Amino acid sequence: MTHLVAKTVVRTSSPVRSQADDDLHLVDLWLHGKSSNTQEAYRRDVNQFVDFVDLPLGMIKLQHFWQWSDHLEDAKLARSTRARKLAALKSLFSFGHRIGYLEFNIGAAVSLPNVPDRLSERILPEVAVGRILEVETDLRNSVLLRLFYVSGGRVSELAKLFWGALMERHVRGNPGLGQVTLLGKGNKTRTVLLSRDTWMSLQQLKQQEITMGYGTRSNPVFRSRKGGPLSRQQIWRIVRRAARNAGLEESVSPHWLRHAHASHALDNGAPMHLVKETLGHKSLTTTSRYAHAKPDDSSSRYLKV
C-alpha cells in the first residue's frame, strides 16, 4: 500500500469546476492556513486512511468510512483519538465536495464517537501552579513555566519565541511591564501584556543569555544547549519534571498551564472577552467552557441526601 502522494487520481464528474487538480493538491488546499502541527497530524491521519482503503479519494464510499472506524476501534485507540481521525476525514471530504472536486460528501453521513469533556480534570488549583513555579531552580526553565501560565501560550508558540517578540511597556503610568507577541494557529499573532514580575524574570534570563553570547533579537528565548530553540519534547519534559517535583501525581502537560490561566483569570474576575483575546480562542464558546468546568453552584446542593 502507498501513501496519498502516490495514488492514481480518479475523479468523478461534478457540475462545479474543481479548484483542485488531484488528491494531493486537494489536501494541500484543505490544509492551507493551518498550523504546521495541525498539518502534520492531518496529513498523517489522511495517509493512514488512504493506505487502509487503498483507493483514491474519488472512489471512497460510505462503507470504507465504516471499515476505517471499526479498524480504529479494534486497534484499541482512545475514543478522542478515533474522533479526531474521523473528524479530519469528514473535514477533508466536506472541503473536497465544496470546491467541486468530490461529487458527494460521504463524510456527512459519518457520526463521531462521543468524547466526554474532561476539561475540569485538567485544571490545576492556583496553589498547585504556585508549587510548580516555586520548585524549579533553573532560570530558563523557571521563566518558561511562568510564561506558560502568565501568557496562556501554547507549546508551539513558546518553542518558537524569539527575543525580538518581547518589549517593555508603560501602561497607565505603571512602569516595568512587558509584552510578548505570540505567533499562534494559522500564523495569527496576538500580543499579551505581562506582569512586572514576569517581565523582570525575562530580563534576568536575557542578561544571562547575553553573557553566553546569545540574547539578540533573532535568538530563541528558550534556547537549547545546541543554540536553537527547545523542541516540543524538551519543553514537555521540563513541565512534567517540575510537576513531579511539586508533588503532583497527574501527568501534567504544558497545556494544563494554559487551562489554569483561563480558569484562574475567570475566577478572579477577568472579563470573558479579555480571556478569549489573551488565549487566542476563536469564539467565546471555547472560553466559556472554563466557566462551566468549575461551577460556583449546582442543583445537587438542593437535594435532601
PDB file of C-alpha atoms in Angstrom, residues 30-231:
ATOM      1  CA  TRP A  30      -7.507  21.900   2.563  1.00  0.00           C
ATOM      2  CA  LEU A  31      -4.538  22.357   4.904  1.00  0.00           C
ATOM      3  CA  HIS A  32      -3.643  25.849   3.709  1.00  0.00           C
ATOM      4  CA  GLY A  33      -3.506  28.307   6.599  1.00  0.00           C
ATOM      5  CA  LYS A  34      -3.484  25.665   9.316  1.00  0.00           C
ATOM      6  CA  SER A  35      -0.595  25.466  11.771  1.00  0.00           C
ATOM      7  CA  SER A  36       2.385  23.238  10.945  1.00  0.00           C
ATOM      8  CA  ASN A  37       1.485  20.862  13.781  1.00  0.00           C
ATOM      9  CA  THR A  38      -2.102  20.563  12.582  1.00  0.00           C
ATOM     10  CA  GLN A  39      -0.938  19.980   9.016  1.00  0.00           C
ATOM     11  CA  GLU A  40       1.427  17.238  10.129  1.00  0.00           C
ATOM     12  CA  ALA A  41      -1.247  15.473  12.178  1.00  0.00           C
ATOM     13  CA  TYR A  42      -3.933  15.754   9.485  1.00  0.00           C
ATOM     14  CA  ARG A  43      -1.632  14.520   6.713  1.00  0.00           C
ATOM     15  CA  ARG A  44      -0.759  11.526   8.859  1.00  0.00           C
ATOM     16  CA  ASP A  45      -4.443  10.793   9.517  1.00  0.00           C
ATOM     17  CA  VAL A  46      -5.357  11.050   5.830  1.00  0.00           C
ATOM     18  CA  ASN A  47      -2.418   8.931   4.696  1.00  0.00           C
ATOM     19  CA  GLN A  48      -3.284   6.218   7.217  1.00  0.00           C
ATOM     20  CA  PHE A  49      -6.856   6.142   5.919  1.00  0.00           C
ATOM     21  CA  VAL A  50      -5.814   6.047   2.259  1.00  0.00           C
ATOM     22  CA  ASP A  51      -3.286   3.298   2.971  1.00  0.00           C
ATOM     23  CA  PHE A  52      -6.040   1.315   4.673  1.00  0.00           C
ATOM     24  CA  VAL A  53      -8.652   1.571   1.892  1.00  0.00           C
ATOM     25  CA  ASP A  54      -6.042   1.639  -0.928  1.00  0.00           C
ATOM     26  CA  LEU A  55      -8.256   3.788  -3.118  1.00  0.00           C
ATOM     27  CA  PRO A  56      -8.194   7.359  -4.500  1.00  0.00           C
ATOM     28  CA  LEU A  57     -10.465   9.798  -2.704  1.00  0.00           C
ATOM     29  CA  GLY A  58     -12.940   9.920  -5.605  1.00  0.00           C
ATOM     30  CA  MET A  59     -13.680   6.222  -5.196  1.00  0.00           C
ATOM     31  CA  ILE A  60     -14.258   6.259  -1.426  1.00  0.00           C
ATOM     32  CA  LYS A  61     -17.699   5.075  -0.367  1.00  0.00           C
ATOM     33  CA  LEU A  62     -19.522   5.185   2.950  1.00  0.00           C
ATOM     34  CA  GLN A  63     -18.649   1.563   3.668  1.00  0.00           C
ATOM     35  CA  HIS A  64     -14.954   2.495   3.643  1.00  0.00           C
ATOM     36  CA  PHE A  65     -15.558   5.017   6.420  1.00  0.00           C
ATOM     37  CA  TRP A  66     -17.320   2.364   8.498  1.00  0.00           C
ATOM     38  CA  GLN A  67     -14.495  -0.107   7.899  1.00  0.00           C
ATOM     39  CA  TRP A  68     -11.924   2.503   8.944  1.00  0.00           C
ATOM     40  CA  SER A  69     -13.917   3.374  12.046  1.00  0.00           C
ATOM     41  CA  ASP A  70     -14.121  -0.315  13.002  1.00  0.00           C
ATOM     42  CA  HIS A  71     -10.388  -0.697  12.392  1.00  0.00           C
ATOM     43  CA  LEU A  72      -9.609   2.212  14.716  1.00  0.00           C
ATOM     44  CA  GLU A  73     -11.814   0.731  17.416  1.00  0.00           C
ATOM     45  CA  ASP A  74     -10.224  -2.716  17.004  1.00  0.00           C
ATOM     46  CA  ALA A  75      -6.822  -1.067  17.397  1.00  0.00           C
ATOM     47  CA  LYS A  76      -7.903  -0.010  20.933  1.00  0.00           C
ATOM     48  CA  LEU A  77      -7.285   3.666  20.220  1.00  0.00           C
ATOM     49  CA  ALA A  78      -8.676   6.174  22.679  1.00  0.00           C
ATOM     50  CA  ARG A  79     -12.120   7.487  21.821  1.00  0.00           C
ATOM     51  CA  SER A  80     -10.741  11.012  21.499  1.00  0.00           C
ATOM     52  CA  THR A  81      -8.079   9.815  19.034  1.00  0.00           C
ATOM     53  CA  ARG A  82     -10.650   7.987  16.925  1.00  0.00           C
ATOM     54  CA  ALA A  83     -12.892  11.042  16.930  1.00  0.00           C
ATOM     55  CA  ARG A  84     -10.008  13.261  15.799  1.00  0.00           C
ATOM     56  CA  LYS A  85      -9.025  10.970  12.931  1.00  0.00           C
ATOM     57  CA  LEU A  86     -12.598  10.692  11.689  1.00  0.00           C
ATOM     58  CA  ALA A  87     -13.175  14.434  12.101  1.00  0.00           C
ATOM     59  CA  ALA A  88     -10.140  15.138   9.914  1.00  0.00           C
ATOM     60  CA  LEU A  89     -11.544  12.951   7.135  1.00  0.00           C
ATOM     61  CA  LYS A  90     -15.025  14.474   7.440  1.00  0.00           C
ATOM     62  CA  SER A  91     -13.465  17.920   7.108  1.00  0.00           C
ATOM     63  CA  LEU A  92     -11.430  16.889   4.046  1.00  0.00           C
ATOM     64  CA  PHE A  93     -14.399  15.332   2.240  1.00  0.00           C
ATOM     65  CA  SER A  94     -16.610  18.297   3.059  1.00  0.00           C
ATOM     66  CA  PHE A  95     -13.973  20.659   1.654  1.00  0.00           C
ATOM     67  CA  GLY A  96     -13.479  18.492  -1.444  1.00  0.00           C
ATOM     68  CA  HIS A  97     -17.208  18.499  -2.148  1.00  0.00           C
ATOM     69  CA  ARG A  98     -17.497  22.237  -1.503  1.00  0.00           C
ATOM     70  CA  ILE A  99     -14.848  23.147  -4.098  1.00  0.00           C
ATOM     71  CA  GLY A 100     -16.272  20.726  -6.680  1.00  0.00           C
ATOM     72  CA  TYR A 101     -13.568  18.069  -6.528  1.00  0.00           C
ATOM     73  CA  LEU A 102     -15.731  15.319  -4.986  1.00  0.00           C
ATOM     74  CA  GLU A 103     -19.223  14.645  -6.285  1.00  0.00           C
ATOM     75  CA  PHE A 104     -20.568  13.545  -2.919  1.00  0.00           C
ATOM     76  CA  ASN A 105     -19.699  14.485   0.658  1.00  0.00           C
ATOM     77  CA  ILE A 106     -19.543  10.930   2.002  1.00  0.00           C
ATOM     78  CA  GLY A 107     -18.279  12.074   5.393  1.00  0.00           C
ATOM     79  CA  ALA A 108     -21.513  13.946   6.141  1.00  0.00           C
ATOM     80  CA  ALA A 109     -23.183  10.629   6.978  1.00  0.00           C
ATOM     81  CA  VAL A 110     -20.475   9.635   9.464  1.00  0.00           C
ATOM     82  CA  SER A 111     -21.054  10.265  13.178  1.00  0.00           C
ATOM     83  CA  LEU A 112     -18.132  10.840  15.515  1.00  0.00           C
ATOM     84  CA  PRO A 113     -17.650   8.897  18.754  1.00  0.00           C
ATOM     85  CA  ASN A 114     -18.939  10.785  21.776  1.00  0.00           C
ATOM     86  CA  VAL A 115     -15.988  12.171  23.724  1.00  0.00           C
ATOM     87  CA  PRO A 116     -16.631  13.181  27.355  1.00  0.00           C
ATOM     88  CA  ASP A 117     -15.473  16.665  28.300  1.00  0.00           C
ATOM     89  CA  ARG A 118     -12.687  16.157  30.833  1.00  0.00           C
ATOM     90  CA  LEU A 119     -11.548  19.766  30.955  1.00  0.00           C
ATOM     91  CA  SER A 120     -12.305  20.093  34.669  1.00  0.00           C
ATOM     92  CA  GLU A 121      -9.879  17.240  35.403  1.00  0.00           C
ATOM     93  CA  ARG A 122      -7.035  19.188  33.758  1.00  0.00           C
ATOM     94  CA  ILE A 123      -7.442  22.469  35.638  1.00  0.00           C
ATOM     95  CA  LEU A 124      -4.825  22.820  38.367  1.00  0.00           C
ATOM     96  CA  PRO A 125      -5.638  24.766  41.547  1.00  0.00           C
ATOM     97  CA  GLU A 126      -3.744  28.027  41.989  1.00  0.00           C
ATOM     98  CA  VAL A 127      -1.759  26.549  44.874  1.00  0.00           C
ATOM     99  CA  ALA A 128      -0.582  23.690  42.626  1.00  0.00           C
ATOM    100  CA  VAL A 129       0.574  26.109  39.938  1.00  0.00           C
ATOM    101  CA  GLY A 130       2.395  28.074  42.641  1.00  0.00           C
ATOM    102  CA  ARG A 131       4.237  24.942  43.728  1.00  0.00           C
ATOM    103  CA  ILE A 132       5.272  24.164  40.140  1.00  0.00           C
ATOM    104  CA  LEU A 133       6.711  27.656  39.751  1.00  0.00           C
ATOM    105  CA  GLU A 134       8.500  27.528  43.103  1.00  0.00           C
ATOM    106  CA  VAL A 135      10.274  24.179  42.784  1.00  0.00           C
ATOM    107  CA  GLU A 136      12.072  24.931  39.516  1.00  0.00           C
ATOM    108  CA  THR A 137      15.612  26.200  40.225  1.00  0.00           C
ATOM    109  CA  ASP A 138      16.943  26.502  36.668  1.00  0.00           C
ATOM    110  CA  LEU A 139      16.401  30.085  35.478  1.00  0.00           C
ATOM    111  CA  ARG A 140      15.476  29.234  31.877  1.00  0.00           C
ATOM    112  CA  ASN A 141      13.018  26.539  32.929  1.00  0.00           C
ATOM    113  CA  SER A 142      11.557  28.733  35.664  1.00  0.00           C
ATOM    114  CA  VAL A 143      10.863  31.559  33.200  1.00  0.00           C
ATOM    115  CA  LEU A 144       9.400  29.082  30.716  1.00  0.00           C
ATOM    116  CA  LEU A 145       6.945  27.729  33.294  1.00  0.00           C
ATOM    117  CA  ARG A 146       5.966  31.220  34.428  1.00  0.00           C
ATOM    118  CA  LEU A 147       5.401  32.419  30.860  1.00  0.00           C
ATOM    119  CA  PHE A 148       3.249  29.395  30.043  1.00  0.00           C
ATOM    120  CA  TYR A 149       0.949  30.323  32.920  1.00  0.00           C
ATOM    121  CA  VAL A 150       1.018  34.119  32.604  1.00  0.00           C
ATOM    122  CA  SER A 151       0.654  34.301  28.823  1.00  0.00           C
ATOM    123  CA  GLY A 152      -1.551  31.260  28.343  1.00  0.00           C
ATOM    124  CA  GLY A 153       0.698  30.370  25.429  1.00  0.00           C
ATOM    125  CA  ARG A 154       0.780  27.069  23.589  1.00  0.00           C
ATOM    126  CA  VAL A 155       3.849  24.831  23.305  1.00  0.00           C
ATOM    127  CA  SER A 156       4.294  25.727  19.642  1.00  0.00           C
ATOM    128  CA  GLU A 157       4.109  29.447  20.468  1.00  0.00           C
ATOM    129  CA  LEU A 158       6.745  29.454  23.194  1.00  0.00           C
ATOM    130  CA  ALA A 159       9.000  26.991  21.380  1.00  0.00           C
ATOM    131  CA  LYS A 160       9.428  29.455  18.503  1.00  0.00           C
ATOM    132  CA  LEU A 161       9.531  32.609  20.640  1.00  0.00           C
ATOM    133  CA  PHE A 162      12.460  34.948  19.918  1.00  0.00           C
ATOM    134  CA  TRP A 163      13.694  37.912  21.909  1.00  0.00           C
ATOM    135  CA  GLY A 164      12.520  40.308  19.197  1.00  0.00           C
ATOM    136  CA  ALA A 165       8.923  39.470  20.135  1.00  0.00           C
ATOM    137  CA  LEU A 166       9.356  40.989  23.612  1.00  0.00           C
ATOM    138  CA  MET A 167       9.288  44.651  24.558  1.00  0.00           C
ATOM    139  CA  GLU A 168       8.862  46.835  27.616  1.00  0.00           C
ATOM    140  CA  ARG A 169       5.561  48.607  28.178  1.00  0.00           C
ATOM    141  CA  HIS A 170       4.344  51.548  30.296  1.00  0.00           C
ATOM    142  CA  VAL A 171       0.620  51.240  30.858  1.00  0.00           C
ATOM    143  CA  ARG A 172      -1.367  53.952  32.636  1.00  0.00           C
ATOM    144  CA  GLY A 173       1.703  55.169  34.494  1.00  0.00           C
ATOM    145  CA  ASN A 174       2.823  51.687  35.540  1.00  0.00           C
ATOM    146  CA  PRO A 175       6.455  51.244  34.527  1.00  0.00           C
ATOM    147  CA  GLY A 176       8.250  47.938  34.277  1.00  0.00           C
ATOM    148  CA  LEU A 177       5.573  45.969  32.481  1.00  0.00           C
ATOM    149  CA  GLY A 178       6.275  43.993  29.349  1.00  0.00           C
ATOM    150  CA  GLN A 179       4.522  42.460  26.415  1.00  0.00           C
ATOM    151  CA  VAL A 180       5.030  39.381  24.266  1.00  0.00           C
ATOM    152  CA  THR A 181       3.770  38.818  20.732  1.00  0.00           C
ATOM    153  CA  LEU A 182       2.891  35.179  20.125  1.00  0.00           C
ATOM    154  CA  LEU A 183       2.583  33.533  16.724  1.00  0.00           C
ATOM    155  CA  GLY A 184      -0.397  31.219  17.034  1.00  0.00           C
ATOM    156  CA  LYS A 185      -2.502  28.908  14.896  1.00  0.00           C
ATOM    157  CA  GLY A 186      -2.882  29.903  11.281  1.00  0.00           C
ATOM    158  CA  ASN A 187       0.090  32.282  11.648  1.00  0.00           C
ATOM    159  CA  LYS A 188      -2.119  34.687  13.587  1.00  0.00           C
ATOM    160  CA  THR A 189      -0.361  36.901  16.110  1.00  0.00           C
ATOM    161  CA  ARG A 190      -1.643  38.206  19.412  1.00  0.00           C
ATOM    162  CA  THR A 191       0.022  40.450  21.964  1.00  0.00           C
ATOM    163  CA  VAL A 192      -0.166  39.682  25.661  1.00  0.00           C
ATOM    164  CA  LEU A 193       0.641  42.154  28.425  1.00  0.00           C
ATOM    165  CA  LEU A 194       2.977  40.724  31.067  1.00  0.00           C
ATOM    166  CA  SER A 195       3.168  41.461  34.783  1.00  0.00           C
ATOM    167  CA  ARG A 196       6.132  43.280  36.294  1.00  0.00           C
ATOM    168  CA  ASP A 197       7.497  40.142  37.974  1.00  0.00           C
ATOM    169  CA  THR A 198       7.271  38.159  34.754  1.00  0.00           C
ATOM    170  CA  TRP A 199       8.983  40.909  32.785  1.00  0.00           C
ATOM    171  CA  MET A 200      11.767  41.140  35.354  1.00  0.00           C
ATOM    172  CA  SER A 201      12.356  37.388  35.201  1.00  0.00           C
ATOM    173  CA  LEU A 202      12.574  37.588  31.419  1.00  0.00           C
ATOM    174  CA  GLN A 203      15.120  40.401  31.657  1.00  0.00           C
ATOM    175  CA  GLN A 204      17.149  38.354  34.119  1.00  0.00           C
ATOM    176  CA  LEU A 205      17.158  35.449  31.668  1.00  0.00           C
ATOM    177  CA  LYS A 206      18.139  37.786  28.829  1.00  0.00           C
ATOM    178  CA  GLN A 207      21.142  39.082  30.769  1.00  0.00           C
ATOM    179  CA  GLN A 208      22.230  35.511  31.394  1.00  0.00           C
ATOM    180  CA  GLU A 209      21.879  34.754  27.696  1.00  0.00           C
ATOM    181  CA  ILE A 210      23.897  37.831  26.723  1.00  0.00           C
ATOM    182  CA  THR A 211      26.812  36.735  28.928  1.00  0.00           C
ATOM    183  CA  MET A 212      26.783  33.446  26.998  1.00  0.00           C
ATOM    184  CA  GLY A 213      26.823  35.140  23.592  1.00  0.00           C
ATOM    185  CA  TYR A 214      23.074  34.986  22.894  1.00  0.00           C
ATOM    186  CA  GLY A 215      20.074  37.176  23.778  1.00  0.00           C
ATOM    187  CA  THR A 216      19.827  39.079  20.475  1.00  0.00           C
ATOM    188  CA  ARG A 217      16.517  39.769  18.741  1.00  0.00           C
ATOM    189  CA  SER A 218      16.925  36.737  16.484  1.00  0.00           C
ATOM    190  CA  ASN A 219      17.909  34.306  19.263  1.00  0.00           C
ATOM    191  CA  PRO A 220      15.323  31.987  20.831  1.00  0.00           C
ATOM    192  CA  VAL A 221      14.160  32.960  24.309  1.00  0.00           C
ATOM    193  CA  PHE A 222      14.211  29.351  25.441  1.00  0.00           C
ATOM    194  CA  ARG A 223      17.452  28.064  23.972  1.00  0.00           C
ATOM    195  CA  SER A 224      18.695  24.502  23.912  1.00  0.00           C
ATOM    196  CA  ARG A 225      22.305  23.573  24.560  1.00  0.00           C
ATOM    197  CA  LYS A 226      22.893  23.448  20.810  1.00  0.00           C
ATOM    198  CA  GLY A 227      21.850  27.095  20.451  1.00  0.00           C
ATOM    199  CA  GLY A 228      18.491  26.564  18.769  1.00  0.00           C
ATOM    200  CA  PRO A 229      15.035  26.673  20.334  1.00  0.00           C
ATOM    201  CA  LEU A 230      13.917  23.928  22.690  1.00  0.00           C
ATOM    202  CA  SER A 231      11.950  21.190  20.968  1.00  0.00           C
TER     203      SER A 231
END
